[in-house]
């Protein structure tokens, strides 16, 4: 059950990040048309890879019984708060 919740959280984070990365690229193109922009999909994939890594650490700590379900939920909540900033 916890693995499914983690996958759902990761999907939520990914959609949120994808929207923000493309929105930032559009704003950069509008306000600085002559500047060289990064490729938004590369930025998105790097951020999602970081999130997947953090979630794998979270899941392994849970499976190794470092903390309980409440700790896993707390980790996901803090991660969502940081991603939302």
CSV table of N, CA and C in Angstrom, one decimal:
chain,number,residue,atom,x,y,z
A,1,UNK,N,0.8,-1.2,0.0
A,1,UNK,CA,0.0,0.0,0.0
A,1,UNK,C,0.9,1.3,0.0
A,2,UNK,N,1.9,1.2,0.8
A,2,UNK,CA,2.8,2.4,0.9
A,2,UNK,C,3.5,2.7,-0.4
A,3,UNK,N,3.9,1.6,-1.1
A,3,UNK,CA,4.6,1.8,-2.4
A,3,UNK,C,3.6,2.4,-3.4
A,4,UNK,N,2.4,2.1,-3.4
A,4,UNK,CA,1.4,2.7,-4.3
A,4,UNK,C,1.2,4.2,-3.9
A,5,UNK,N,1.2,4.5,-2.6
A,5,UNK,CA,1.1,5.9,-2.2
A,5,UNK,C,2.3,6.7,-2.7
A,6,UNK,N,3.5,6.1,-2.6
A,6,UNK,CA,4.7,6.7,-3.1
A,6,UNK,C,4.7,7.0,-4.6
A,7,UNK,N,4.2,6.0,-5.3
A,7,UNK,CA,4.1,6.2,-6.8
A,7,UNK,C,3.1,7.3,-7.1
A,8,UNK,N,2.0,7.3,-6.4
A,8,UNK,CA,1.1,8.4,-6.6
A,8,UNK,C,1.6,9.8,-6.3
A,9,UNK,N,2.4,9.9,-5.2
A,9,UNK,CA,3.1,11.1,-4.8
A,9,UNK,C,4.1,11.5,-5.9
A,10,UNK,N,4.8,10.6,-6.4
A,10,UNK,CA,5.8,10.8,-7.4
A,10,UNK,C,5.1,11.3,-8.7
A,11,UNK,N,4.0,10.8,-9.1
A,11,UNK,CA,3.2,11.2,-10.3
A,11,UNK,C,2.7,12.6,-10.1
A,12,UNK,N,2.2,12.9,-8.9
A,12,UNK,CA,1.8,14.3,-8.6
A,12,UNK,C,2.9,15.3,-8.7
A,13,UNK,N,4.0,15.0,-8.1
A,13,UNK,CA,5.2,15.8,-8.1
A,13,UNK,C,5.6,16.1,-9.5
A,14,UNK,N,5.7,15.0,-10.3
A,14,UNK,CA,6.1,15.1,-11.7
A,14,UNK,C,5.3,16.0,-12.6
A,15,UNK,N,4.0,15.9,-12.4
A,15,UNK,CA,3.1,16.8,-13.2
A,15,UNK,C,3.2,18.2,-12.8
A,16,UNK,N,3.4,18.5,-11.5
A,16,UNK,CA,3.6,19.8,-11.0
A,16,UNK,C,4.9,20.4,-11.5
A,17,UNK,N,5.9,19.6,-11.5
A,17,UNK,CA,7.2,20.1,-12.0
A,17,UNK,C,7.2,20.3,-13.5
A,18,UNK,N,6.6,19.5,-14.2
A,18,UNK,CA,6.5,19.6,-15.7
A,18,UNK,C,5.8,21.0,-16.0
A,19,UNK,N,4.7,21.3,-15.4
A,19,UNK,CA,4.0,22.5,-15.6
A,19,UNK,C,4.9,23.7,-15.3
A,20,UNK,N,5.6,23.6,-14.2
A,20,UNK,CA,6.5,24.8,-13.8
A,20,UNK,C,7.6,25.0,-14.7
A,21,UNK,N,8.3,23.9,-15.1
A,21,UNK,CA,9.4,24.0,-16.0
A,21,UNK,C,9.0,24.6,-17.3
A,22,UNK,N,7.9,24.2,-17.9
A,22,UNK,CA,7.5,24.8,-19.2
A,22,UNK,C,7.0,26.2,-19.0
A,23,UNK,N,6.4,26.5,-17.9
A,23,UNK,CA,5.9,27.9,-17.7
A,23,UNK,C,7.1,28.8,-17.5
A,24,UNK,N,8.1,28.3,-16.8
A,24,UNK,CA,9.4,29.1,-16.6
A,24,UNK,C,10.0,29.4,-18.0
A,25,UNK,N,10.0,28.4,-18.9
A,25,UNK,CA,10.6,28.5,-20.2
A,25,UNK,C,9.9,29.5,-21.0
A,26,UNK,N,8.6,29.5,-21.0
A,26,UNK,CA,7.8,30.4,-21.7
A,26,UNK,C,8.0,31.9,-21.2
A,27,UNK,N,8.1,32.1,-19.9
A,27,UNK,CA,8.3,33.4,-19.3
A,27,UNK,C,9.7,33.9,-19.7
A,28,UNK,N,10.7,33.0,-19.7
A,28,UNK,CA,12.0,33.4,-20.1
A,28,UNK,C,12.1,33.8,-21.5
A,29,UNK,N,11.4,33.1,-22.4
A,29,UNK,CA,11.3,33.4,-23.8
A,29,UNK,C,10.7,34.8,-24.0
A,30,UNK,N,9.7,35.1,-23.2
A,30,UNK,CA,8.9,36.3,-23.4
A,30,UNK,C,9.8,37.5,-22.9
A,31,UNK,N,10.4,37.4,-21.7
A,31,UNK,CA,11.1,38.5,-21.1
A,31,UNK,C,12.5,38.7,-21.6
A,32,UNK,N,13.1,37.6,-22.0
A,32,UNK,CA,14.5,37.6,-22.5
A,32,UNK,C,14.6,36.9,-23.8
A,33,UNK,N,14.1,37.5,-24.9
A,33,UNK,CA,14.0,36.7,-26.2
A,33,UNK,C,15.4,36.4,-26.8
A,34,UNK,N,16.4,37.2,-26.5
A,34,UNK,CA,17.7,37.0,-27.1
A,34,UNK,C,18.6,36.0,-26.3
A,35,UNK,N,18.2,35.7,-25.1
A,35,UNK,CA,19.0,34.8,-24.3
A,35,UNK,C,18.9,33.4,-24.7
A,36,UNK,N,19.9,32.6,-24.4
A,36,UNK,CA,19.9,31.2,-24.8
A,36,UNK,C,19.2,30.4,-23.6
A,37,UNK,N,18.2,29.7,-24.0
A,37,UNK,CA,17.5,28.9,-23.0
A,37,UNK,C,17.9,27.5,-23.0
A,38,UNK,N,17.7,26.9,-21.8
A,38,UNK,CA,17.9,25.4,-21.7
A,38,UNK,C,16.7,24.7,-22.2
A,39,UNK,N,16.9,23.4,-22.5
A,39,UNK,CA,15.8,22.6,-23.0
A,39,UNK,C,15.0,22.2,-21.8
A,40,UNK,N,13.7,22.5,-21.9
A,40,UNK,CA,12.8,22.3,-20.7
A,40,UNK,C,12.7,20.8,-20.3
A,41,UNK,N,12.7,19.9,-21.3
A,41,UNK,CA,12.6,18.5,-21.0
A,41,UNK,C,13.8,17.9,-20.3
A,42,UNK,N,15.0,18.4,-20.6
A,42,UNK,CA,16.2,18.0,-19.8
A,42,UNK,C,16.1,18.4,-18.4
A,43,UNK,N,15.6,19.7,-18.2
A,43,UNK,CA,15.5,20.1,-16.8
A,43,UNK,C,14.4,19.3,-16.1
A,44,UNK,N,13.3,19.0,-16.7
A,44,UNK,CA,12.3,18.2,-16.1
A,44,UNK,C,12.8,16.8,-15.8
A,45,UNK,N,13.5,16.2,-16.7
A,45,UNK,CA,14.0,14.8,-16.4
A,45,UNK,C,15.0,14.8,-15.3
A,46,UNK,N,15.8,15.9,-15.2
A,46,UNK,CA,16.8,15.9,-14.1
A,46,UNK,C,16.1,16.1,-12.7
A,47,UNK,N,15.1,16.9,-12.7
A,47,UNK,CA,14.3,17.1,-11.4
A,47,UNK,C,13.5,15.9,-11.0
A,48,UNK,N,13.0,15.2,-12.0
A,48,UNK,CA,12.2,14.0,-11.7
A,48,UNK,C,13.2,12.9,-11.3
A,49,UNK,N,14.3,12.8,-11.9
A,49,UNK,CA,15.3,11.8,-11.4
A,49,UNK,C,15.7,12.0,-10.0
A,50,UNK,N,15.9,13.3,-9.6
A,50,UNK,CA,16.2,13.6,-8.2
A,50,UNK,C,15.0,13.2,-7.3
A,51,UNK,N,13.8,13.4,-7.7
A,51,UNK,CA,12.6,13.0,-6.9
A,51,UNK,C,12.6,11.5,-6.8
A,52,UNK,N,12.8,10.8,-7.9
A,52,UNK,CA,12.8,9.4,-7.9
A,52,UNK,C,13.8,8.8,-6.9
A,53,UNK,N,15.0,9.4,-6.9
A,53,UNK,CA,16.0,9.0,-6.0
A,53,UNK,C,15.6,9.2,-4.6
A,54,UNK,N,15.1,10.4,-4.3
A,54,UNK,CA,14.6,10.7,-2.9
A,54,UNK,C,13.5,9.7,-2.5
A,55,UNK,N,12.6,9.4,-3.4
A,55,UNK,CA,11.5,8.5,-3.0
A,55,UNK,C,12.0,7.1,-2.8
A,56,UNK,N,13.0,6.7,-3.6
A,56,UNK,CA,13.6,5.3,-3.4
A,56,UNK,C,14.3,5.2,-2.1
A,57,UNK,N,15.0,6.3,-1.7
A,57,UNK,CA,15.6,6.3,-0.3
A,57,UNK,C,14.5,6.2,0.7
A,58,UNK,N,13.4,7.0,0.5
A,58,UNK,CA,12.3,6.9,1.5
A,58,UNK,C,11.7,5.5,1.5
A,59,UNK,N,11.5,4.9,0.4
A,59,UNK,CA,10.9,3.6,0.4
A,59,UNK,C,11.9,2.5,1.0
A,60,UNK,N,13.2,2.7,0.7
A,60,UNK,CA,14.1,1.7,1.3
A,60,UNK,C,14.2,1.9,2.8
A,61,UNK,N,14.2,3.1,3.3
A,61,UNK,CA,14.2,3.3,4.8
A,61,UNK,C,12.9,2.7,5.4
A,62,UNK,N,11.8,2.8,4.7
A,62,UNK,CA,10.6,2.2,5.2
A,62,UNK,C,10.7,0.7,5.2
A,63,UNK,N,11.2,0.1,4.1
A,63,UNK,CA,11.3,-1.4,4.0
A,63,UNK,C,12.3,-1.9,5.0
A,64,UNK,N,13.3,-1.1,5.3
A,64,UNK,CA,14.3,-1.6,6.2
A,64,UNK,C,13.9,-1.3,7.7
A,65,UNK,N,12.7,-0.8,7.8
A,65,UNK,CA,12.1,-0.5,9.1
A,65,UNK,C,12.9,0.5,9.9
A,66,UNK,N,13.5,1.5,9.2
A,66,UNK,CA,14.1,2.6,9.8
A,66,UNK,C,13.0,3.5,10.5
A,67,UNK,N,11.9,3.6,9.8
A,67,UNK,CA,10.8,4.3,10.4
A,67,UNK,C,9.5,3.7,9.9
A,68,UNK,N,8.4,4.1,10.5
A,68,UNK,CA,7.1,3.5,10.2
A,68,UNK,C,6.3,4.2,9.1
A,69,UNK,N,5.1,3.8,8.9
A,69,UNK,CA,4.3,4.4,7.8
A,69,UNK,C,4.1,5.9,8.1
A,70,UNK,N,4.0,6.3,9.3
A,70,UNK,CA,3.9,7.7,9.7
A,70,UNK,C,5.2,8.5,9.2
A,71,UNK,N,6.3,7.9,9.4
A,71,UNK,CA,7.6,8.6,8.9
A,71,UNK,C,7.6,8.7,7.4
A,72,UNK,N,7.1,7.7,6.7
A,72,UNK,CA,7.1,7.8,5.3
A,72,UNK,C,6.1,8.9,4.8
A,73,UNK,N,5.0,9.0,5.4
A,73,UNK,CA,4.0,10.0,5.1
A,73,UNK,C,4.6,11.4,5.4
A,74,UNK,N,5.3,11.5,6.5
A,74,UNK,CA,5.9,12.8,6.9
A,74,UNK,C,6.9,13.2,5.9
A,75,UNK,N,7.8,12.2,5.4
A,75,UNK,CA,8.8,12.5,4.4
A,75,UNK,C,8.1,13.0,3.1
A,76,UNK,N,7.1,12.3,2.7
A,76,UNK,CA,6.4,12.7,1.5
A,76,UNK,C,5.7,14.1,1.6
A,77,UNK,N,5.2,14.4,2.8
A,77,UNK,CA,4.6,15.7,3.0
A,77,UNK,C,5.6,16.8,3.0
A,78,UNK,N,6.8,16.6,3.6
A,78,UNK,CA,7.8,17.6,3.6
A,78,UNK,C,8.4,17.8,2.2
A,79,UNK,N,8.5,16.7,1.5
A,79,UNK,CA,9.0,16.8,0.1
A,79,UNK,C,8.0,17.5,-0.8
A,80,UNK,N,6.7,17.3,-0.6
A,80,UNK,CA,5.7,18.1,-1.4
A,80,UNK,C,5.7,19.5,-1.0
A,81,UNK,N,6.0,19.9,0.2
A,81,UNK,CA,6.1,21.3,0.7
A,81,UNK,C,7.3,21.9,0.0
A,82,UNK,N,8.4,21.2,0.0
A,82,UNK,CA,9.6,21.8,-0.6
A,82,UNK,C,9.4,21.9,-2.2
A,83,UNK,N,8.8,21.0,-2.8
A,83,UNK,CA,8.6,21.1,-4.2
A,83,UNK,C,7.6,22.2,-4.6
A,84,UNK,N,6.7,22.5,-3.7
A,84,UNK,CA,5.7,23.5,-3.9
A,84,UNK,C,6.2,24.9,-3.7
A,85,UNK,N,7.4,25.0,-3.1
A,85,UNK,CA,8.0,26.4,-2.9
A,85,UNK,C,8.4,27.0,-4.1
